[in-house]
Amino acid sequence: MSEPELLFCLHFLGGSARSWAPLAPALDGVLTCVPIDLPGFGEAAGETGFSVDAMADHVAQAIRARAPAAFAIAGHSMGAKVALALARRAEDGDPDLAGLTDLILISGSPPSPEPIPEERRAKMRAWIDADPETREREARDFIRANVDTDLDAEMEARAVADVLRASPAAWKAWLESGAREDWCRRVGILHTPALILAGSEDADLGPDAQQALMAPHLARHRRVTVDGVGHLLPLERPDLLAELLREHLAGRSEPSVDGPPAVPPAYAALIESERVNSRLRQTLRERAEPDDPAYRPEALDPVELAILRAALARILPVPSLDPAARIDRRLATGGGDGWRFSALPADPEAYRAALRTLDAAARASQNRPFVSLEPDKQDALLTLCQKGDLTVPDALGGRLDGDRMRFWFEDLRGDAARLWLGHPAALARIGFSGIGAGGDRPGDIATDLPGFHAVGLDTPEPWEPEPNPRMPSHGELAR
């Protein structure tokens, strides 16, 4: 894996290239920081082009001018959303971005619309056009509200000055449009190694937001919560940020992937025997294939897939099996059992609506996304689904009422059970040998047809494998 030579740094809303000044010397000898003013900010305050795409164009041009063989991108808050857009371009084959090796996402604005309370958004829009005295007071309050400990006087003054020299048009464009842009499906799942950082005291883009809205888009990532830090880690603790970056670069490696659920040798031999029809054999082989750890959903979006994975981990946890990805694949291809509850929409729509309702219920009752809840709290919400008692007002994101959530949850459990019981490892575990009832040769019905001949109680055929009731451990699966 290539080592990056340069670190292109993209700042937060109201920041500038010089927001990274404290980090550069701390990384001396490890990476060369190349901070960039995004359009409307810092030295680029007079430039336009405030959409995520336009800002990505601006950064891509700066990267192209340097033409590095290998580089990383650090995106802070607003800058993280731009970094994700650039990573998507890189993975889609943009030759000017082919050298991208890593993403460093700090209190990142996620691909989904940013979770900012509307009252705060409106207040921030209002004061940017106010009189100079009000603007200076509000800019200072803005910086102070986003740190957990006070900055030194010089650093605070510089940060406030950056906010004040920002283009009001760019500031409002981000709040009104850029932060609301939905890149969830467009970004999809990225393979670029990523370090996700969040301050423990960050109100809107802290650890929960990063787990629920950022991590689902990154197949290879590590999340770190930085205690005692707010939203402005590069200003609050540049030394610690540098240390985390060094650790990330030193620890980069190909991720280890557990093997699929183990099929005992005797059962694997039965599958390969002439007793099993070739079409069934191929189906069982496909079911035994390992799941792609970077699976890119088609029917769901990455955030919904993460919610589904969290729910299935409580319903039917099977080591090294990703039933959520398999359900998504079924939803996308139209496979299934051919029926649904009449109260529910078509399966893909029902799944999307139910997963968003489940997440909204978690936020309404716990002020946290479903994926971030402790297992017992997730179980409590799923129990409400089972009873038909889970309801969330539409204004809070509820899309299905209690009865329809009950129907969906019944479907979900049925889908999960069918997926697992159709897997060769599960068939072996319960001792199901019916797969050996007939091969491809027509044969003589009396003598040659593969199947069962000893039909008495407790009289298994000599070729039937023993049941395997014990589930293998994670360590055994990995071998």
CSV table of C-alpha atoms in Angstrom, one decimal:
chain,number,residue,atom,x,y,z
A,1,MET,CA,0.0,0.0,0.0
A,2,SER,CA,1.4,3.4,-1.0
A,3,GLU,CA,2.4,5.9,1.6
A,4,PRO,CA,0.9,9.3,1.0
A,5,GLU,CA,3.3,12.2,0.4
A,6,LEU,CA,0.9,15.1,0.8
A,7,LEU,CA,-2.1,15.7,3.0
A,8,PHE,CA,-4.6,18.0,1.4
A,9,CYS,CA,-6.6,19.7,4.2
A,10,LEU,CA,-10.2,21.0,3.8
A,11,HIS,CA,-11.5,23.3,6.5
A,12,PHE,CA,-14.8,23.6,8.4
A,13,LEU,CA,-17.6,26.2,7.8
A,14,GLY,CA,-16.1,29.6,8.6
A,15,GLY,CA,-12.6,28.3,8.7
A,16,SER,CA,-9.8,28.7,6.1
A,17,ALA,CA,-6.5,27.2,5.0
A,18,ARG,CA,-4.9,28.7,8.1
A,19,SER,CA,-7.1,26.6,10.4
A,20,TRP,CA,-4.6,23.9,9.7
A,21,ALA,CA,-1.6,26.0,10.7
A,22,PRO,CA,-1.2,24.3,14.1
A,23,LEU,CA,-1.2,20.8,12.6
A,24,ALA,CA,1.5,21.4,9.9
A,25,PRO,CA,4.5,21.6,12.3
A,26,ALA,CA,3.2,18.7,14.4
A,27,LEU,CA,3.2,16.5,11.3
A,28,ASP,CA,6.7,17.6,10.1
A,29,GLY,CA,8.6,14.6,8.8
A,30,VAL,CA,5.4,12.5,8.4
A,31,LEU,CA,3.3,14.3,5.9
A,32,THR,CA,3.4,17.7,4.1
A,33,CYS,CA,0.2,19.6,4.8
A,34,VAL,CA,-1.4,21.3,1.8
A,35,PRO,CA,-4.3,23.4,3.2
A,36,ILE,CA,-6.8,24.7,0.7
A,37,ASP,CA,-9.2,27.6,1.0
A,38,LEU,CA,-12.6,26.4,-0.2
A,39,PRO,CA,-14.6,28.8,-2.5
A,40,GLY,CA,-16.0,31.7,-0.4
A,41,PHE,CA,-13.5,31.3,2.5
A,42,GLY,CA,-10.1,32.6,3.4
A,43,GLU,CA,-8.1,33.8,0.5
A,44,ALA,CA,-10.8,32.4,-1.8
A,45,ALA,CA,-13.5,34.5,-0.3
A,46,GLY,CA,-14.1,36.2,-3.6
A,47,GLU,CA,-14.6,32.9,-5.5
A,48,THR,CA,-18.0,31.3,-6.2
A,49,GLY,CA,-19.1,27.8,-6.6
A,50,PHE,CA,-20.6,26.7,-3.3
A,51,SER,CA,-22.2,23.3,-4.1
A,52,VAL,CA,-20.4,20.1,-2.9
A,53,ASP,CA,-19.6,19.3,-6.6
A,54,ALA,CA,-18.2,22.8,-7.2
A,55,MET,CA,-16.1,22.7,-4.1
A,56,ALA,CA,-14.8,19.3,-5.1
A,57,ASP,CA,-13.9,20.7,-8.6
A,58,HIS,CA,-11.9,23.5,-6.9
A,59,VAL,CA,-10.0,21.0,-4.7
A,60,ALA,CA,-9.4,18.6,-7.6
A,61,GLN,CA,-7.8,21.4,-9.5
A,62,ALA,CA,-5.4,22.1,-6.7
A,63,ILE,CA,-4.5,18.4,-6.5
A,64,ARG,CA,-4.0,18.3,-10.2
A,65,ALA,CA,-1.6,21.2,-10.0
A,66,ARG,CA,0.6,19.3,-7.5
A,67,ALA,CA,0.2,15.9,-9.3
A,68,PRO,CA,1.2,13.9,-6.3
A,69,ALA,CA,1.9,10.2,-6.8
A,70,ALA,CA,0.2,9.4,-3.5
A,71,PHE,CA,-1.8,11.7,-1.2
A,72,ALA,CA,-4.4,11.7,1.5
A,73,ILE,CA,-7.3,14.1,2.1
A,74,ALA,CA,-8.3,15.5,5.5
A,75,GLY,CA,-11.8,16.9,5.7
A,76,HIS,CA,-13.0,18.8,8.7
A,77,SER,CA,-16.8,19.2,9.1
A,78,MET,CA,-17.9,20.8,5.8
A,79,GLY,CA,-14.6,19.8,4.2
A,80,ALA,CA,-15.3,16.1,5.0
A,81,LYS,CA,-18.4,16.1,2.7
A,82,VAL,CA,-16.2,17.5,-0.1
A,83,ALA,CA,-13.5,14.9,0.7
A,84,LEU,CA,-16.1,12.1,0.3
A,85,ALA,CA,-17.2,13.4,-3.1
A,86,LEU,CA,-13.5,13.4,-4.2
A,87,ALA,CA,-13.0,9.9,-2.9
A,88,ARG,CA,-16.0,8.8,-5.0
A,89,ARG,CA,-14.5,10.4,-8.1
A,90,ALA,CA,-11.2,8.7,-7.3
A,91,GLU,CA,-12.7,5.2,-7.0
A,92,ASP,CA,-14.8,5.8,-10.1
A,93,GLY,CA,-11.6,6.3,-12.1
A,94,ASP,CA,-10.7,10.0,-12.2
A,95,PRO,CA,-7.1,9.8,-13.3
A,96,ASP,CA,-6.2,13.1,-11.5
A,97,LEU,CA,-7.2,11.5,-8.2
A,98,ALA,CA,-5.8,8.1,-8.8
A,99,GLY,CA,-3.2,8.6,-6.0
A,100,LEU,CA,-5.7,8.9,-3.2
A,101,THR,CA,-4.6,6.5,-0.4
A,102,ASP,CA,-6.5,7.7,2.7
A,103,LEU,CA,-9.3,9.8,4.1
A,104,ILE,CA,-9.1,11.6,7.5
A,105,LEU,CA,-12.6,12.7,8.4
A,106,ILE,CA,-12.8,15.0,11.4
A,107,SER,CA,-16.3,15.8,12.8
A,108,GLY,CA,-17.4,15.2,9.3
A,109,SER,CA,-20.5,16.4,7.6
A,110,PRO,CA,-21.8,13.1,6.3
A,111,PRO,CA,-23.2,12.2,2.8
A,112,SER,CA,-26.7,12.4,4.2
A,113,PRO,CA,-28.2,15.8,5.0
A,114,GLU,CA,-26.4,17.3,8.0
A,115,PRO,CA,-28.3,16.9,11.3
A,116,ILE,CA,-28.4,20.5,12.4
A,117,PRO,CA,-31.5,21.8,14.4
A,118,GLU,CA,-33.4,24.2,12.2
A,119,GLU,CA,-33.5,26.9,14.9
A,120,ARG,CA,-29.7,27.0,15.0
A,121,ARG,CA,-29.5,26.9,11.2
A,122,ALA,CA,-31.8,29.9,11.0
A,123,LYS,CA,-29.9,31.8,13.7
A,124,MET,CA,-26.6,31.3,11.9
A,125,ARG,CA,-28.1,32.5,8.6
A,126,ALA,CA,-29.5,35.6,10.2
A,127,TRP,CA,-26.4,37.1,11.9
A,128,ILE,CA,-24.0,36.7,9.0
A,129,ASP,CA,-25.6,39.8,7.3
A,130,ALA,CA,-25.9,41.8,10.5
A,131,ASP,CA,-24.0,45.0,11.5
A,132,PRO,CA,-20.3,44.6,12.2
A,133,GLU,CA,-20.6,44.7,16.0
A,134,THR,CA,-23.2,41.9,15.9
A,135,ARG,CA,-21.3,39.9,13.4
A,136,GLU,CA,-18.1,40.0,15.5
A,137,ARG,CA,-20.0,39.0,18.7
A,138,GLU,CA,-21.8,36.2,17.0
A,139,ALA,CA,-18.6,34.9,15.2
A,140,ARG,CA,-16.8,34.8,18.6
A,141,ASP,CA,-19.8,33.0,20.1
A,142,PHE,CA,-19.8,30.6,17.2
A,143,ILE,CA,-16.2,29.6,17.8
A,144,ARG,CA,-16.6,29.3,21.5
A,145,ALA,CA,-19.7,27.2,21.2
A,146,ASN,CA,-17.8,24.7,19.1
A,147,VAL,CA,-14.9,24.0,21.4
A,148,ASP,CA,-15.0,22.2,24.8
A,149,THR,CA,-12.0,24.1,26.2
A,150,ASP,CA,-11.1,27.7,25.5
A,151,LEU,CA,-8.6,28.4,22.7
A,152,ASP,CA,-5.7,30.6,23.4
A,153,ALA,CA,-6.3,34.3,22.6
A,154,GLU,CA,-4.3,34.4,19.4
A,155,MET,CA,-5.8,31.2,18.0
A,156,GLU,CA,-9.4,32.3,18.9
A,157,ALA,CA,-8.8,35.8,17.3
A,158,ARG,CA,-7.6,34.1,14.1
A,159,ALA,CA,-10.6,31.8,14.0
A,160,VAL,CA,-13.0,34.6,14.6
A,161,ALA,CA,-11.3,36.7,11.8
A,162,ASP,CA,-11.7,33.8,9.4
A,163,VAL,CA,-15.4,33.6,10.1
A,164,LEU,CA,-15.7,37.4,9.6
A,165,ARG,CA,-13.9,37.4,6.2
A,166,ALA,CA,-16.0,34.5,4.9
A,167,SER,CA,-18.3,35.4,2.0
A,168,PRO,CA,-21.9,35.7,3.5
A,169,ALA,CA,-23.1,34.1,0.2
A,170,ALA,CA,-20.9,31.0,0.8
A,171,TRP,CA,-21.9,30.8,4.4
A,172,LYS,CA,-25.6,30.9,3.6
A,173,ALA,CA,-25.2,28.6,0.7
A,174,TRP,CA,-23.7,25.9,2.9
A,175,LEU,CA,-26.5,26.2,5.5
A,176,GLU,CA,-29.3,26.4,3.0
A,177,SER,CA,-28.1,24.0,0.4
A,178,GLY,CA,-24.6,22.3,0.8
A,179,ALA,CA,-25.3,20.8,4.2
A,180,ARG,CA,-28.6,19.6,3.0
A,181,GLU,CA,-27.3,17.9,-0.1
A,182,ASP,CA,-28.0,14.1,-0.1
A,183,TRP,CA,-25.0,12.2,-1.4
A,184,CYS,CA,-25.9,9.0,0.4
A,185,ARG,CA,-26.5,6.8,-2.7
A,186,ARG,CA,-24.0,8.7,-4.8
A,187,VAL,CA,-21.1,8.2,-2.4
A,188,GLY,CA,-22.3,4.6,-1.7
A,189,ILE,CA,-19.6,2.4,-0.1
A,190,LEU,CA,-16.0,3.6,-0.4
A,191,HIS,CA,-13.0,1.2,-0.2
A,192,THR,CA,-10.5,4.0,0.6
A,193,PRO,CA,-9.0,3.5,4.1
A,194,ALA,CA,-10.4,6.1,6.5
A,195,LEU,CA,-9.9,7.4,10.0
A,196,ILE,CA,-13.1,8.9,11.5
A,197,LEU,CA,-12.5,11.3,14.4
A,198,ALA,CA,-15.2,12.9,16.6
A,199,GLY,CA,-15.0,15.0,19.7
A,200,SER,CA,-16.9,13.6,22.7
A,201,GLU,CA,-18.5,17.0,23.2
A,202,ASP,CA,-19.5,17.7,19.6
A,203,ALA,CA,-23.3,18.2,19.8
A,204,ASP,CA,-24.3,17.6,16.1
A,205,LEU,CA,-21.5,15.7,14.4
A,206,GLY,CA,-20.1,13.8,17.4
A,207,PRO,CA,-19.6,10.0,17.8
A,208,ASP,CA,-23.2,9.0,17.3
A,209,ALA,CA,-23.6,10.9,14.1
A,210,GLN,CA,-20.3,9.5,12.8
A,211,GLN,CA,-21.3,5.9,13.6
A,212,ALA,CA,-24.8,6.3,12.1
A,213,LEU,CA,-24.2,8.5,9.1
A,214,MET,CA,-20.5,8.4,8.2
A,215,ALA,CA,-19.2,4.9,9.0
A,216,PRO,CA,-21.8,3.1,6.8
A,217,HIS,CA,-20.1,4.6,3.7
A,218,LEU,CA,-16.6,3.3,4.5
A,219,ALA,CA,-15.8,-0.3,4.1
A,220,ARG,CA,-12.3,0.1,5.7
A,221,HIS,CA,-12.4,2.6,8.6
A,222,ARG,CA,-11.5,3.1,12.2
A,223,ARG,CA,-13.6,5.4,14.4
A,224,VAL,CA,-12.0,7.2,17.3
A,225,THR,CA,-13.8,9.4,19.9
A,226,VAL,CA,-11.5,12.1,21.2
A,227,ASP,CA,-12.5,12.8,24.9
A,228,GLY,CA,-12.8,16.4,26.0
A,229,VAL,CA,-12.9,17.9,22.6
A,230,GLY,CA,-15.8,19.7,20.8
A,231,HIS,CA,-16.2,20.3,17.0
A,232,LEU,CA,-12.9,22.0,16.3
A,233,LEU,CA,-10.2,19.3,16.9
A,234,PRO,CA,-7.6,20.8,14.6
A,235,LEU,CA,-7.7,24.0,16.7
A,236,GLU,CA,-8.3,22.4,20.1
A,237,ARG,CA,-5.8,19.6,20.0
A,238,PRO,CA,-3.5,19.8,16.9
A,239,ASP,CA,-0.9,17.7,18.7
A,240,LEU,CA,-3.3,14.9,19.5
A,241,LEU,CA,-4.6,15.1,15.9
A,242,ALA,CA,-1.1,14.7,14.6
A,243,GLU,CA,-0.5,11.7,16.9
A,244,LEU,CA,-3.7,10.0,15.7
A,245,LEU,CA,-2.7,10.6,12.0
A,246,ARG,CA,0.7,9.0,12.6
A,247,GLU,CA,-0.9,6.0,14.3
A,248,HIS,CA,-3.3,5.6,11.4
A,249,LEU,CA,-0.6,5.7,8.8
A,250,ALA,CA,1.6,3.3,10.8
A,251,GLY,CA,-1.2,0.8,11.3
A,252,ARG,CA,-2.6,0.7,7.8
A,253,SER,CA,-3.0,-2.8,6.5
A,254,GLU,CA,-5.3,-5.0,4.5
A,255,PRO,CA,-8.3,-5.8,6.7
A,256,SER,CA,-8.7,-9.4,8.0
A,257,VAL,CA,-11.9,-11.0,6.8
A,258,ASP,CA,-13.5,-13.9,8.6
A,259,GLY,CA,-14.4,-16.8,6.4
A,260,PRO,CA,-18.0,-17.8,5.8
A,261,PRO,CA,-19.9,-20.0,8.2
A,262,ALA,CA,-18.2,-23.4,8.2
A,263,VAL,CA,-19.7,-26.3,6.4
A,264,PRO,CA,-18.5,-29.6,8.0
A,265,PRO,CA,-16.5,-31.8,5.7
A,266,ALA,CA,-19.0,-34.6,5.7
A,267,TYR,CA,-21.8,-32.3,4.6
A,268,ALA,CA,-19.6,-30.6,2.0
A,269,ALA,CA,-18.9,-34.1,0.6
A,270,LEU,CA,-22.7,-34.8,0.4
A,271,ILE,CA,-23.2,-31.6,-1.5
A,272,GLU,CA,-20.6,-32.6,-4.0
A,273,SER,CA,-21.9,-36.2,-4.3
A,274,GLU,CA,-24.0,-37.5,-7.2
A,275,ARG,CA,-26.9,-37.8,-4.8
A,276,VAL,CA,-27.4,-34.0,-5.1
A,277,ASN,CA,-29.0,-32.5,-8.2
A,278,SER,CA,-26.5,-30.2,-10.0
A,279,ARG,CA,-28.8,-27.2,-9.9
A,280,LEU,CA,-29.3,-27.6,-6.2
A,281,ARG,CA,-25.5,-28.1,-5.8
A,282,GLN,CA,-24.8,-24.8,-7.6
A,283,THR,CA,-27.3,-23.0,-5.4
A,284,LEU,CA,-25.8,-24.4,-2.2
A,285,ARG,CA,-22.3,-23.4,-3.4
A,286,GLU,CA,-23.5,-19.9,-4.0
A,287,ARG,CA,-25.1,-19.7,-0.6
A,288,ALA,CA,-21.9,-20.8,1.0
A,289,GLU,CA,-19.8,-18.0,-0.7
A,290,PRO,CA,-18.4,-15.4,1.7
A,291,ASP,CA,-20.2,-12.1,1.9
A,292,ASP,CA,-18.4,-9.0,0.5
A,293,PRO,CA,-17.3,-6.9,3.5
A,294,ALA,CA,-17.6,-3.8,1.1
A,295,TYR,CA,-21.0,-4.8,-0.2
A,296,ARG,CA,-22.7,-1.9,-1.9
A,297,PRO,CA,-26.4,-1.9,-1.4
A,298,GLU,CA,-28.9,-1.5,-4.3
A,299,ALA,CA,-32.4,-1.4,-2.8
A,300,LEU,CA,-31.4,0.3,0.4
A,301,ASP,CA,-28.9,3.1,0.9
A,302,PRO,CA,-25.8,2.6,3.1
A,303,VAL,CA,-27.4,4.2,6.2
A,304,GLU,CA,-30.5,2.0,5.9
A,305,LEU,CA,-28.2,-1.1,5.4
A,306,ALA,CA,-26.4,-0.2,8.6
A,307,ILE,CA,-29.7,0.0,10.5
A,308,LEU,CA,-30.8,-3.4,9.1
A,309,ARG,CA,-27.5,-5.0,10.1
A,310,ALA,CA,-27.9,-3.6,13.7
A,311,ALA,CA,-31.4,-5.0,13.9
A,312,LEU,CA,-30.5,-8.4,12.5
A,313,ALA,CA,-27.6,-8.6,15.0
A,314,ARG,CA,-30.2,-8.7,17.7
A,315,ILE,CA,-32.7,-11.0,15.9
A,316,LEU,CA,-30.5,-13.7,14.4
A,317,PRO,CA,-26.7,-13.2,15.0
A,318,VAL,CA,-24.7,-15.6,12.9
A,319,PRO,CA,-20.9,-15.1,12.9
A,320,SER,CA,-19.4,-14.2,9.5
A,321,LEU,CA,-22.8,-14.1,7.7
A,322,ASP,CA,-24.3,-10.8,6.4
A,323,PRO,CA,-28.0,-11.4,6.1
A,324,ALA,CA,-28.6,-7.7,5.6
A,325,ALA,CA,-26.6,-7.7,2.4
A,326,ARG,CA,-28.4,-10.8,1.2
A,327,ILE,CA,-31.8,-9.3,2.0
A,328,ASP,CA,-30.9,-6.2,0.1
A,329,ARG,CA,-29.8,-8.3,-2.9
A,330,ARG,CA,-33.2,-10.1,-2.8
A,331,LEU,CA,-35.0,-6.8,-2.6
A,332,ALA,CA,-33.1,-5.4,-5.5
A,333,THR,CA,-33.7,-8.4,-7.8
A,334,GLY,CA,-37.3,-9.0,-6.8
A,335,GLY,CA,-36.7,-12.4,-5.3
A,336,GLY,CA,-38.7,-13.6,-2.3
A,337,ASP,CA,-41.6,-15.7,-1.3
A,338,GLY,CA,-44.1,-14.0,-3.6
A,339,TRP,CA,-46.5,-12.5,-1.1
A,340,ARG,CA,-46.7,-9.6,1.3
A,341,PHE,CA,-49.1,-8.1,3.8
A,342,SER,CA,-51.7,-6.0,2.0
A,343,ALA,CA,-51.2,-3.2,4.5
A,344,LEU,CA,-47.5,-2.8,3.4
A,345,PRO,CA,-46.1,-1.4,0.2
A,346,ALA,CA,-43.9,-3.4,-2.0
A,347,ASP,CA,-41.0,-5.0,-0.2
A,348,PRO,CA,-38.2,-2.5,-1.1
A,349,GLU,CA,-40.3,0.4,-0.1
A,350,ALA,CA,-41.6,-1.3,3.1
A,351,TYR,CA,-38.0,-2.1,4.2
A,352,ARG,CA,-36.8,1.5,3.6
A,353,ALA,CA,-39.8,3.0,5.4
A,354,ALA,CA,-39.6,0.6,8.3
A,355,LEU,CA,-35.9,1.0,8.9
A,356,ARG,CA,-36.2,4.8,8.9
A,357,THR,CA,-39.1,4.6,11.3
A,358,LEU,CA,-37.1,2.3,13.6
A,359,ASP,CA,-34.3,4.9,13.6
A,360,ALA,CA,-36.7,7.7,14.1
A,361,ALA,CA,-38.1,5.9,17.1
A,362,ALA,CA,-34.6,5.6,18.6
A,363,ARG,CA,-34.0,9.3,18.1
A,364,ALA,CA,-37.4,10.2,19.6
A,365,SER,CA,-37.1,8.1,22.7
A,366,GLN,CA,-33.3,8.0,23.3
A,367,ASN,CA,-32.0,11.0,21.3
A,368,ARG,CA,-29.6,8.6,19.6
A,369,PRO,CA,-29.7,6.7,16.3
A,370,PHE,CA,-30.6,3.1,16.5
A,371,VAL,CA,-27.2,1.8,15.5
A,372,SER,CA,-25.6,3.6,18.5
A,373,LEU,CA,-28.0,2.3,21.1
A,374,GLU,CA,-27.0,-0.3,23.7
A,375,PRO,CA,-28.2,-3.8,22.9
A,376,ASP,CA,-30.9,-3.8,25.6
A,377,LYS,CA,-32.4,-0.5,24.2
A,378,GLN,CA,-32.3,-1.9,20.7
A,379,ASP,CA,-34.1,-5.0,22.0
A,380,ALA,CA,-36.8,-2.8,23.7
A,381,LEU,CA,-37.6,-1.0,20.4
A,382,LEU,CA,-37.7,-4.3,18.5
A,383,THR,CA,-40.1,-5.7,21.1
A,384,LEU,CA,-42.3,-2.7,20.5
A,385,CYS,CA,-42.2,-3.6,16.8
A,386,GLN,CA,-43.2,-7.1,17.6
A,387,LYS,CA,-46.2,-6.0,19.7
A,388,GLY,CA,-47.3,-3.3,17.2
A,389,ASP,CA,-46.7,-0.6,19.8
A,390,LEU,CA,-43.9,1.3,18.0
A,391,THR,CA,-45.2,4.6,16.8
A,392,VAL,CA,-43.3,7.8,15.8
A,393,PRO,CA,-44.9,11.1,14.7
A,394,ASP,CA,-44.4,11.9,11.0
A,395,ALA,CA,-42.7,15.1,12.0
A,396,LEU,CA,-40.0,13.0,13.7
A,397,GLY,CA,-39.4,10.7,10.8
A,398,GLY,CA,-42.1,8.1,11.4
A,399,ARG,CA,-43.2,6.5,8.1
A,400,LEU,CA,-45.1,3.4,9.2
A,401,ASP,CA,-47.6,3.1,12.1
A,402,GLY,CA,-47.5,0.5,14.8
A,403,ASP,CA,-49.5,-2.1,13.0
A,404,ARG,CA,-47.5,-1.9,9.8
A,405,MET,CA,-44.2,-2.0,11.8
A,406,ARG,CA,-45.6,-5.3,13.3
A,407,PHE,CA,-46.2,-6.7,9.9
A,408,TRP,CA,-42.8,-5.7,8.6
A,409,PHE,CA,-41.1,-7.1,11.7
A,410,GLU,CA,-42.8,-10.4,11.1
A,411,ASP,CA,-41.5,-10.3,7.5
A,412,LEU,CA,-38.0,-9.4,8.6
A,413,ARG,CA,-37.8,-12.4,11.0
A,414,GLY,CA,-39.2,-14.7,8.3
A,415,ASP,CA,-36.6,-13.4,5.8
A,416,ALA,CA,-33.8,-13.8,8.3
A,417,ALA,CA,-34.8,-17.3,9.2
A,418,ARG,CA,-35.2,-18.4,5.6
A,419,LEU,CA,-31.8,-17.0,4.7
A,420,TRP,CA,-30.0,-18.8,7.5
A,421,LEU,CA,-31.9,-22.1,7.2
A,422,GLY,CA,-31.1,-22.2,3.5
A,423,HIS,CA,-27.4,-21.9,4.1
A,424,PRO,CA,-25.4,-25.2,4.0
A,425,ALA,CA,-23.9,-24.6,7.4
A,426,ALA,CA,-27.4,-24.3,8.9
A,427,LEU,CA,-28.6,-27.4,7.0
A,428,ALA,CA,-25.6,-29.3,8.4
A,429,ARG,CA,-26.3,-28.0,11.9
A,430,ILE,CA,-29.9,-29.3,12.0
A,431,GLY,CA,-28.9,-32.5,10.2
A,432,PHE,CA,-31.1,-32.0,7.1
A,433,SER,CA,-30.0,-34.6,4.5
A,434,GLY,CA,-33.0,-34.2,2.2
A,435,ILE,CA,-30.6,-32.5,-0.3
A,436,GLY,CA,-29.4,-36.1,-1.1
A,437,ALA,CA,-32.8,-37.3,-2.3
A,438,GLY,CA,-32.0,-37.2,-6.0
A,439,GLY,CA,-29.2,-36.6,-8.4
A,440,ASP,CA,-29.1,-36.0,-12.2
A,441,ARG,CA,-29.2,-39.6,-13.4
A,442,PRO,CA,-32.6,-41.1,-14.2
A,443,GLY,CA,-31.4,-44.6,-13.3
A,444,ASP,CA,-33.6,-47.5,-12.4
A,445,ILE,CA,-36.2,-46.6,-9.9
A,446,ALA,CA,-35.8,-49.8,-8.0
A,447,THR,CA,-32.0,-49.9,-7.7
A,448,ASP,CA,-30.2,-46.7,-8.9
A,449,LEU,CA,-32.2,-43.7,-7.9
A,450,PRO,CA,-30.4,-41.8,-5.1
A,451,GLY,CA,-32.6,-41.2,-2.2
A,452,PHE,CA,-33.8,-42.8,1.0
A,453,HIS,CA,-34.4,-46.5,1.4
A,454,ALA,CA,-34.3,-47.0,5.2
A,455,VAL,CA,-37.5,-45.3,6.3
A,456,GLY,CA,-37.9,-46.6,9.8
A,457,LEU,CA,-37.5,-44.5,13.0
A,458,ASP,CA,-33.9,-43.8,14.0
A,459,THR,CA,-32.5,-45.6,11.0
A,460,PRO,CA,-30.4,-43.1,9.1
A,461,GLU,CA,-28.9,-44.0,5.8
A,462,PRO,CA,-25.2,-44.8,5.8
A,463,TRP,CA,-24.4,-41.8,3.7
A,464,GLU,CA,-26.3,-39.2,5.9
A,465,PRO,CA,-23.9,-36.9,7.8
A,466,GLU,CA,-24.2,-36.5,11.5
A,467,PRO,CA,-26.0,-33.4,12.7
A,468,ASN,CA,-23.7,-30.6,13.8
A,469,PRO,CA,-25.6,-28.8,16.6
A,470,ARG,CA,-22.7,-26.7,17.9
A,471,MET,CA,-22.1,-23.4,16.1
A,472,PRO,CA,-18.4,-22.8,15.3
A,473,SER,CA,-16.7,-19.9,17.0
A,474,HIS,CA,-15.3,-16.8,15.3
A,475,GLY,CA,-11.8,-18.2,15.6
A,476,GLU,CA,-12.8,-21.5,14.0
A,477,LEU,CA,-14.5,-19.7,11.2
A,478,ALA,CA,-11.5,-17.6,10.5
A,479,ARG,CA,-9.2,-20.6,10.1
